[in-house]
Short mmCIF file of C-alpha atoms and ligand atoms in Angstrom, two decimals:
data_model
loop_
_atom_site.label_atom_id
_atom_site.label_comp_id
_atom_site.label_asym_id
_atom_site.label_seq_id
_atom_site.Cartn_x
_atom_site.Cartn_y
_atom_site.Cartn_z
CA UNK A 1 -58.91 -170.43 -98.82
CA UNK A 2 -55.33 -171.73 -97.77
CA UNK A 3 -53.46 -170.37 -95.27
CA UNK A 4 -50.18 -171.58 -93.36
CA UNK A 5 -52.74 -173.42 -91.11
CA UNK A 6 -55.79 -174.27 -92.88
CA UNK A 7 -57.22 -175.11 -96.23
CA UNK A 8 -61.00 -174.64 -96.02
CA UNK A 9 -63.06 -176.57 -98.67
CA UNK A 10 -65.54 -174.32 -98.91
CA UNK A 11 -68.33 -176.78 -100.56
CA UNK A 12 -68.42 -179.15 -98.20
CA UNK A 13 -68.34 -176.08 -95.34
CA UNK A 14 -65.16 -177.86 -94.02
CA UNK A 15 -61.58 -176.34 -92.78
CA UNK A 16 -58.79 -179.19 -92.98
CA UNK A 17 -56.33 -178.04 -90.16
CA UNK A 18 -53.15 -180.20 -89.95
CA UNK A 19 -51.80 -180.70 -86.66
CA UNK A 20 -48.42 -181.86 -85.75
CA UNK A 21 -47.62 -184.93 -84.08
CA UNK A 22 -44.79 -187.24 -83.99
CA UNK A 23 -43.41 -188.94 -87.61
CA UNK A 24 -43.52 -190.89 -89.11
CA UNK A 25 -47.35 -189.39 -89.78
CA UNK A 26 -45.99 -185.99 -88.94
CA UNK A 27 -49.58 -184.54 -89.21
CA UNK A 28 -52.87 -185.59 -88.04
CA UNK A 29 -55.96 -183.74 -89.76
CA UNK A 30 -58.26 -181.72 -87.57
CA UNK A 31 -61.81 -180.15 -89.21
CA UNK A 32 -63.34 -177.17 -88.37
CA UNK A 33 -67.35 -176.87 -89.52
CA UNK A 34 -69.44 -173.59 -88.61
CA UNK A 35 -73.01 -173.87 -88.07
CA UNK A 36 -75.87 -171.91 -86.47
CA UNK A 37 -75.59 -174.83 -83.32
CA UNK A 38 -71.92 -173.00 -83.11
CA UNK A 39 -68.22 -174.13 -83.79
CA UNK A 40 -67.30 -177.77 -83.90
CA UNK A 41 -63.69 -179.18 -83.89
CA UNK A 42 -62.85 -183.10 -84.65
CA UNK A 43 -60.20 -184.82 -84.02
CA UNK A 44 -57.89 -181.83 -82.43
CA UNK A 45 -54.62 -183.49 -82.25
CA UNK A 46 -52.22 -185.24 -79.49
CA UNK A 47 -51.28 -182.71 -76.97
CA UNK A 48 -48.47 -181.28 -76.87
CA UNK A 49 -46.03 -178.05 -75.96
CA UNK A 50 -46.28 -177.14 -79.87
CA UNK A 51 -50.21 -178.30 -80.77
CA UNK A 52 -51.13 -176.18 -77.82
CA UNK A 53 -49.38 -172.96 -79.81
CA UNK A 54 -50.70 -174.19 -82.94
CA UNK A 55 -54.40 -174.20 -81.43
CA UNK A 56 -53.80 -170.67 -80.23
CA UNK A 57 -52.41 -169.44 -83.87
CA UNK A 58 -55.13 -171.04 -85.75
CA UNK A 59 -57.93 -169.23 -83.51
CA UNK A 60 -56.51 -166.02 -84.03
CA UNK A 61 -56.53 -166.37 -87.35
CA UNK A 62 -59.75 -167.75 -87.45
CA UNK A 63 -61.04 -165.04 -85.12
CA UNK A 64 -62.51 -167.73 -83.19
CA UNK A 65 -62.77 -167.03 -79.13
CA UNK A 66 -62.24 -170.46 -76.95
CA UNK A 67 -66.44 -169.98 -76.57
CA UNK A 68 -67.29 -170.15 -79.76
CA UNK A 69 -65.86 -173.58 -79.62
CA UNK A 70 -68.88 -175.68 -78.85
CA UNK A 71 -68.43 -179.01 -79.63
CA UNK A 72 -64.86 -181.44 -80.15
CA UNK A 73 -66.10 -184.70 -82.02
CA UNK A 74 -63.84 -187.54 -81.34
CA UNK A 75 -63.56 -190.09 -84.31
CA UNK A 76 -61.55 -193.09 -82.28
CA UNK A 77 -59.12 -193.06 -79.01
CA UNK A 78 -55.72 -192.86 -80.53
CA UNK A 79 -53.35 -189.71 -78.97
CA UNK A 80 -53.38 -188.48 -82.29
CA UNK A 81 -56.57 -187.77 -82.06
CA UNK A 82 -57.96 -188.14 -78.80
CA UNK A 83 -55.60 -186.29 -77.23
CA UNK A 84 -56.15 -182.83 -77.04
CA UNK A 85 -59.53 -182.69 -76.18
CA UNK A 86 -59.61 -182.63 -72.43
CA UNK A 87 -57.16 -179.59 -72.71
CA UNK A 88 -59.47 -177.61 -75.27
CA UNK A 89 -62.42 -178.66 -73.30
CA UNK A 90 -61.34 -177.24 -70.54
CA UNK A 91 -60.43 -173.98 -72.53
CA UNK A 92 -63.82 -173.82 -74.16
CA UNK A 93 -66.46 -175.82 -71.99
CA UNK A 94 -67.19 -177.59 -75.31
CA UNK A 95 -68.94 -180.98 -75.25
CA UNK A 96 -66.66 -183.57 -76.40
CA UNK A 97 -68.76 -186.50 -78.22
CA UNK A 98 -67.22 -190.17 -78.65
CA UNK A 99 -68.49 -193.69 -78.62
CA UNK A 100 -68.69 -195.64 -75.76
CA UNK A 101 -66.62 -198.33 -76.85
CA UNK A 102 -64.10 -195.77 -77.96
CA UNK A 103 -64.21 -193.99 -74.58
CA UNK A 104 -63.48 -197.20 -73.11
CA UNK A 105 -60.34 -198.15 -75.43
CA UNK A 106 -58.78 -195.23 -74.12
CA UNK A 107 -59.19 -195.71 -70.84
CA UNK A 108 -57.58 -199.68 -71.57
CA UNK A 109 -55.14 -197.80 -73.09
CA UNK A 110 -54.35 -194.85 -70.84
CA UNK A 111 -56.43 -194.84 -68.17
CA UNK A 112 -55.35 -194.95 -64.36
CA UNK A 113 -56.22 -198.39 -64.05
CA UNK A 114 -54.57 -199.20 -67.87
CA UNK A 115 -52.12 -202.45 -67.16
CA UNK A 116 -51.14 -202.16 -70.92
CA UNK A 117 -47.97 -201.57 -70.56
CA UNK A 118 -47.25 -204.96 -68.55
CA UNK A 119 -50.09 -206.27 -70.54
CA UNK A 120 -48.78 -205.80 -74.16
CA UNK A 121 -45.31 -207.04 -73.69
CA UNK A 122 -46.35 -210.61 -71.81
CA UNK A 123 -48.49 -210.68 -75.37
CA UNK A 124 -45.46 -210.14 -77.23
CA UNK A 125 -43.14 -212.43 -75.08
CA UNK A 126 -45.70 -215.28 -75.77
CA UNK A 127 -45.23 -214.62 -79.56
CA UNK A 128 -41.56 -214.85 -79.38
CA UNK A 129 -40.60 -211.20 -79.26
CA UNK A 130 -36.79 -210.77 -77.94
CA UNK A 131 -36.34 -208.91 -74.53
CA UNK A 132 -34.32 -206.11 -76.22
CA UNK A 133 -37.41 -205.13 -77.73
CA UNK A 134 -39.97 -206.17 -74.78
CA UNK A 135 -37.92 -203.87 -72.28
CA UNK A 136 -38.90 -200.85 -74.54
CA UNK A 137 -42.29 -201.49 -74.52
CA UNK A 138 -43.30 -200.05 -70.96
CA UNK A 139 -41.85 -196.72 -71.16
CA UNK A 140 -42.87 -196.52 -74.63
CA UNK A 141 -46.86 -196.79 -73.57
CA UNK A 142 -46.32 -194.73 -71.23
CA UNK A 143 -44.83 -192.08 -72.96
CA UNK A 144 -48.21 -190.96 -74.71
CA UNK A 145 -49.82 -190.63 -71.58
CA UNK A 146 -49.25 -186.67 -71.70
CA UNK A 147 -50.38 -186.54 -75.05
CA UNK A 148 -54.11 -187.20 -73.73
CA UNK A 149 -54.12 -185.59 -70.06
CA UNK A 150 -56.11 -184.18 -68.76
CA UNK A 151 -58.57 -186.81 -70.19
CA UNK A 152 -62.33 -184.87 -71.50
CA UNK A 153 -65.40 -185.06 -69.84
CA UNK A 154 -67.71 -187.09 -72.79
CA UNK A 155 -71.00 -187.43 -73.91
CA UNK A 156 -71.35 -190.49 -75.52
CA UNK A 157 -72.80 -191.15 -79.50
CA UNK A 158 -73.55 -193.84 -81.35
CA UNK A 159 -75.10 -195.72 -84.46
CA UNK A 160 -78.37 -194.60 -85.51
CA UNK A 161 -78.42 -191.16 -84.22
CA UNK A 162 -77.00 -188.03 -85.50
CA UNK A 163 -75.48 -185.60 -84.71
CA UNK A 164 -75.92 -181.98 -85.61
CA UNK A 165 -72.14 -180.40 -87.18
CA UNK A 166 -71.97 -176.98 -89.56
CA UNK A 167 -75.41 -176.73 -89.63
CA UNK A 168 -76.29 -180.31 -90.99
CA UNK A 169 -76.96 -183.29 -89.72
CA UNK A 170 -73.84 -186.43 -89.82
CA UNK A 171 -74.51 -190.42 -89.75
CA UNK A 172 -72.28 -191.73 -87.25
CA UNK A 173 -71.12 -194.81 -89.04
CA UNK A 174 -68.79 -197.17 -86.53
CA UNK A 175 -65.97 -199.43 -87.61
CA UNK A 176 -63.31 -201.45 -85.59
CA UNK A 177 -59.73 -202.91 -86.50
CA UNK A 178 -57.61 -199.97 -86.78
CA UNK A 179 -59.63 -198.78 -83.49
CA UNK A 180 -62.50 -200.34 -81.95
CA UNK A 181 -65.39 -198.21 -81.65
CA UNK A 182 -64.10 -196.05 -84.83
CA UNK A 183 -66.87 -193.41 -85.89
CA UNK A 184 -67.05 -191.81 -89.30
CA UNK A 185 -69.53 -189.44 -90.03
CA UNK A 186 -71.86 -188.88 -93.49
CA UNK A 187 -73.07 -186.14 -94.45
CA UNK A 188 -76.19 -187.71 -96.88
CA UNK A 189 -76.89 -184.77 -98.49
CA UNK A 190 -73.41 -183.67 -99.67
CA UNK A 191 -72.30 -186.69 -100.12
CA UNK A 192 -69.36 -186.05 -97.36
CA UNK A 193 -67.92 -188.99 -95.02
CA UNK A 194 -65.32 -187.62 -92.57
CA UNK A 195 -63.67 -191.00 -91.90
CA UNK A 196 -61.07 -190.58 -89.50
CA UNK A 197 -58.42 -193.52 -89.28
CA UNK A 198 -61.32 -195.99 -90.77
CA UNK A 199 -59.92 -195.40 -94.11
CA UNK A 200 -56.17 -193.50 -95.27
CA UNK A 201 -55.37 -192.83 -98.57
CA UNK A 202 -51.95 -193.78 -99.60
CA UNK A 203 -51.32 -195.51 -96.45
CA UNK A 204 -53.11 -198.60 -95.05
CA UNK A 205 -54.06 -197.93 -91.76
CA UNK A 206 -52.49 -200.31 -88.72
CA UNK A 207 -54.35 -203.08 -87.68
CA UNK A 208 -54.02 -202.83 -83.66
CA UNK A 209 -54.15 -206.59 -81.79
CA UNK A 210 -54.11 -205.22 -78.13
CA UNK A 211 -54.97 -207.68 -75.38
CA UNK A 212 -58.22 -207.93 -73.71
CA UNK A 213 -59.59 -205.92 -76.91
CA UNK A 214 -60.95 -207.06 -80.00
CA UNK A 215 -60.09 -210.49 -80.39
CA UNK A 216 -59.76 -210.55 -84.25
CA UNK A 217 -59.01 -207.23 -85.49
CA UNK A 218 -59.11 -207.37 -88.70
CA UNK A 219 -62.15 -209.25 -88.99
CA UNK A 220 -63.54 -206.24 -87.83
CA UNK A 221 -61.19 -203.93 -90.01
CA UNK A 222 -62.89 -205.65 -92.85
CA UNK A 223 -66.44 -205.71 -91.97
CA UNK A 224 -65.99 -201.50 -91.22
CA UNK A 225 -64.54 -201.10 -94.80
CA UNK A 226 -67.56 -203.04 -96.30
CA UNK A 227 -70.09 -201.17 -93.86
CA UNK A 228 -68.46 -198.47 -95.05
CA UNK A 229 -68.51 -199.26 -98.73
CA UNK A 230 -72.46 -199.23 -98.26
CA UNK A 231 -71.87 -195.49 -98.65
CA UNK A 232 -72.54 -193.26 -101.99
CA UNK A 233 -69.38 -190.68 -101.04
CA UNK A 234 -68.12 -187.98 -103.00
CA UNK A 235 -65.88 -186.64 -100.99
CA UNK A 236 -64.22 -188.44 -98.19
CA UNK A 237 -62.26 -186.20 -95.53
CA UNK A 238 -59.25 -188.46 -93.77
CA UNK A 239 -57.38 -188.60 -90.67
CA UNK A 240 -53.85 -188.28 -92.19
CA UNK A 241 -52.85 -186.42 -95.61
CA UNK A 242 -55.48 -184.86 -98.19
CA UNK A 243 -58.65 -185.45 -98.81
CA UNK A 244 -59.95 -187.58 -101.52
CA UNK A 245 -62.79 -188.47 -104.33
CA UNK A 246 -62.01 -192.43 -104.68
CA UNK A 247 -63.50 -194.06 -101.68
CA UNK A 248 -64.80 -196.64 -103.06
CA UNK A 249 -61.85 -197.53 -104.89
CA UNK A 250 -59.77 -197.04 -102.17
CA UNK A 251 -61.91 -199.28 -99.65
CA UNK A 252 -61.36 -202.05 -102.35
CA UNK A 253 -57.44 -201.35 -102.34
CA UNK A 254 -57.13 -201.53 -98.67
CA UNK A 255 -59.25 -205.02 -98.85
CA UNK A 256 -57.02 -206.49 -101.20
CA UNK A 257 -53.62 -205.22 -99.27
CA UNK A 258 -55.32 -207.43 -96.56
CA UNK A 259 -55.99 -210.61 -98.60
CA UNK A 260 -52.40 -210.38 -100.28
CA UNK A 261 -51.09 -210.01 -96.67
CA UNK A 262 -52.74 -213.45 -95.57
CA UNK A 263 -51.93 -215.09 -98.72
CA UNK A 264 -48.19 -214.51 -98.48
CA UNK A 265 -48.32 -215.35 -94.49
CA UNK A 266 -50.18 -218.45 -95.09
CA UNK A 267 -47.21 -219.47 -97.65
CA UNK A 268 -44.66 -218.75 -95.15
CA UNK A 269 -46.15 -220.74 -92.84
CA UNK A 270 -46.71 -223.50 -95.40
CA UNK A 271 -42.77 -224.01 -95.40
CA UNK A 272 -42.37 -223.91 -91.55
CA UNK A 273 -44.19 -222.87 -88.79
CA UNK A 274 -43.38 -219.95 -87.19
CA UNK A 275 -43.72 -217.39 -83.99
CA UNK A 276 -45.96 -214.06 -84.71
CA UNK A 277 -42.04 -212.47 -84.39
CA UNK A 278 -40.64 -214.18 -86.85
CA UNK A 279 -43.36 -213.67 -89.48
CA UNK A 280 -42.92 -209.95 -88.24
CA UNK A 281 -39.36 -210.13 -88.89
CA UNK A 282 -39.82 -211.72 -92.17
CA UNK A 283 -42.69 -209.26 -92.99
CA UNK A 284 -41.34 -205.91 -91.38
CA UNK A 285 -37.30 -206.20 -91.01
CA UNK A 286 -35.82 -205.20 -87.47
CA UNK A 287 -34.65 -201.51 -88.78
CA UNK A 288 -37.65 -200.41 -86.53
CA UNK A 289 -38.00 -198.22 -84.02
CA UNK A 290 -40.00 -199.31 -80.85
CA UNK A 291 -43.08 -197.34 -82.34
CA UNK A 292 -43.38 -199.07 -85.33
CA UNK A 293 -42.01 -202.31 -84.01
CA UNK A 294 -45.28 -202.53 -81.51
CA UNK A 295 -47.20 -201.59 -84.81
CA UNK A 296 -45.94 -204.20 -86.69
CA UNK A 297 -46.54 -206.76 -84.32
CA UNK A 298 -49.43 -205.70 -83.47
CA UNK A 299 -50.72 -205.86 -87.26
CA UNK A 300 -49.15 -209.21 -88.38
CA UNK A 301 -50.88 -211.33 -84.79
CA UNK A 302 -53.68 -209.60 -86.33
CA UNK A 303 -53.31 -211.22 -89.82
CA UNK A 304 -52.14 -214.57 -88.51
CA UNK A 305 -55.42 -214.67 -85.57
CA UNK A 306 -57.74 -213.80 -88.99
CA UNK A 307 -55.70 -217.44 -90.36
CA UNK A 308 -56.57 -219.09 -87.42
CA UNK A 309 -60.49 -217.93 -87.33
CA UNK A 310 -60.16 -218.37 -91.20
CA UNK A 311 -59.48 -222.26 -90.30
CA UNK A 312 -56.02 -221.67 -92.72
CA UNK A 313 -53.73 -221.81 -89.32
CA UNK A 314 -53.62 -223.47 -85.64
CA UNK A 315 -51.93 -221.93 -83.27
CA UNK A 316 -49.87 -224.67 -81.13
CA UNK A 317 -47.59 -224.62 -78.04
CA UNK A 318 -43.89 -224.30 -78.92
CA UNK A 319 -43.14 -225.53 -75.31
CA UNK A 320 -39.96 -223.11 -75.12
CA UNK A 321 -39.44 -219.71 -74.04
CA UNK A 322 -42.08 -218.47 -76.75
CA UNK A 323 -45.11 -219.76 -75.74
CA UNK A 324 -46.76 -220.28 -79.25
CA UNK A 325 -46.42 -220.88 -82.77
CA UNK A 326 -48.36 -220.81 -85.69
CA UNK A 327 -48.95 -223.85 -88.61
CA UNK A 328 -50.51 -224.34 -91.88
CA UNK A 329 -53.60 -226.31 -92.17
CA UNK A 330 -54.20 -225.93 -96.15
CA UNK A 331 -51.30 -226.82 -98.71
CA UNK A 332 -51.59 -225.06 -101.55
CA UNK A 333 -51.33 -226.17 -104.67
CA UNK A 334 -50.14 -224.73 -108.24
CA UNK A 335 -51.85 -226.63 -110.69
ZN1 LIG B 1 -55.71 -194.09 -85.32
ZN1 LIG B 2 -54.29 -191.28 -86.66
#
């Protein structure tokens, strides 16, 4: 059934429930699953003045009442996400379920104590990022902090339980990169995997280098896609835009997007070496705004850290006003 708010996919007992957010994603899937054990909601959206209506539409038409909500299942810490949960938690008295090491991403990210936002630019500034971009980057941070107040009361889950969702019982299955901490949950006997932000079709998700986090990010992005690969999945329910039947395939794309990525940064750096900006300037362009400027930062330090650890790249002093640069170690040749 398909209504202005929800698709429901009735075999796998799921509603898909796009939620608005900010572009350039515009929409972040949410999932509705009915069981005897009650109503649970994943993933309900960043919050804000319009996802708050948008809640309130869809459980009218639903004919849900805030109590029937009785758990929100939290797949990683981004606003996106995240966000909403402490709100319709304290609508509903749900339980809200994350991992630990997702919980405490977000409270790196936005918690009181969070020094990200003086934290992320001195990153930057030491890989040559200009201070017309750096000044941006405090206010920026900041500005999600609304989407994920008030922050949910959680109950943490991890590996090697389960946990009990539309009647059936879900694998969580954890993953890092994108978001450290990342859950997915499999459904064995359908064949389902709701995989959050751990795999996108169509678009590759961003590989997040945030300091005092994971200290090779896509290291970890790559060992979640092959954990993930493990999998037999039929149907695989996303964070962003529809869900699809090629998981595999897909995990294999995304893989190959990374290796192509280091391949063409490792020739760059084979002519000259280079700050993490200006490979991100070669890479991405300037024509950015400050959102997806931090993202694509963030994802090429990634890439160039994985050359380092890969023992393709050394990262040296520059001994000027950006603190480091990156160099080749391998020449390749074309026979
Ligand atoms: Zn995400
Ligand atoms: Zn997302």
């Amino acid at each position: 059934m398909t209504s202005g708010f929800f698709q429901e996919w009735g075999e796998a007992g799921i509603v898909q429930i796009p939620i608005s957010m900010a572009p350039p994603l515009r929409q972040v899937n949410s999932y509705l699953l009915r069981g005897p054990e009650g109503v649970t909601i994943i993933d309900p959206g960043p919050r804000t003045a319009a996802t708050e209506r948008e809640w309130g539409e869809i459980l009218r038409e639903l004919r849900l009442r805030p109590g029937d909500i009785t758990s929100i299942v939290l797949t990683h810490h981004h606003p996106d996400h995240f966000g909403m949960a402490g709100y319709l938690q304290s609508l509903t008295q749900a339980a809200v379920y994350m991992s630990a090491r997702s919980y405490e991403e977000s409270e790196r990210m936005w918690g009181q104590g969070s020094t990200v936002d003086a934290a992320l630019p001195a990153l930057f500034r030491q890989h040559g990022m200009p201070g017309e971009w750096l000044h941006q980057l405090p206010a920026h941070l900041r500005s999600f902090i609304g989407q994920v107040t008030p922050f949910p009361e959680v109950t943490f889950v991890e590996e090697g339980s389960s946990i009990l969702m539309g009647g059936r019982s879900w694998e969580p299955v954890m993953s890092g990169g994108h978001a450290p901490g990342h859950l997915s949950f499999y459904d064995q006997g359908r064949r389902v995997m709701i995989c959050g932000d751990a795999v996108l079709p169509q678009i590759s998700p961003n590989i997040s280098l945030v300091p005092d986090s994971e200290p090779y990010p896509l290291q970890s992005f790559i060992d979640g896609l092959e954990r993930l690969g493990a999998y037999d999945v039929s149907m695989a329910f996303p964070g962003h835009r529809s869900p699809f039947d090629y998981f595999d395939e897909r995990i294999r794309l995304l893989i190959q997007h990374h290796e192509q990525r280091l391949e063409r940064m490792e020739r760059l750096l084979q002519e000259v070496p280079l700050t993490g900006f200006e490979v991100c300037k070669t890479l991405f362009g300037t024509k950015l705004g400050i959102h997806q400027m931090r993202f694509a930062m963030s994802e090429t330090l990634a890439h160039l850290l994985e050359l380092v650890r890969q023992g393709r790249a050394a990262m040296e002093e520059t001994g000027g006003d950006a603190g480091f640069r990156f160099r080749a170690l391998q020449q390749t040749y074309k026979i």
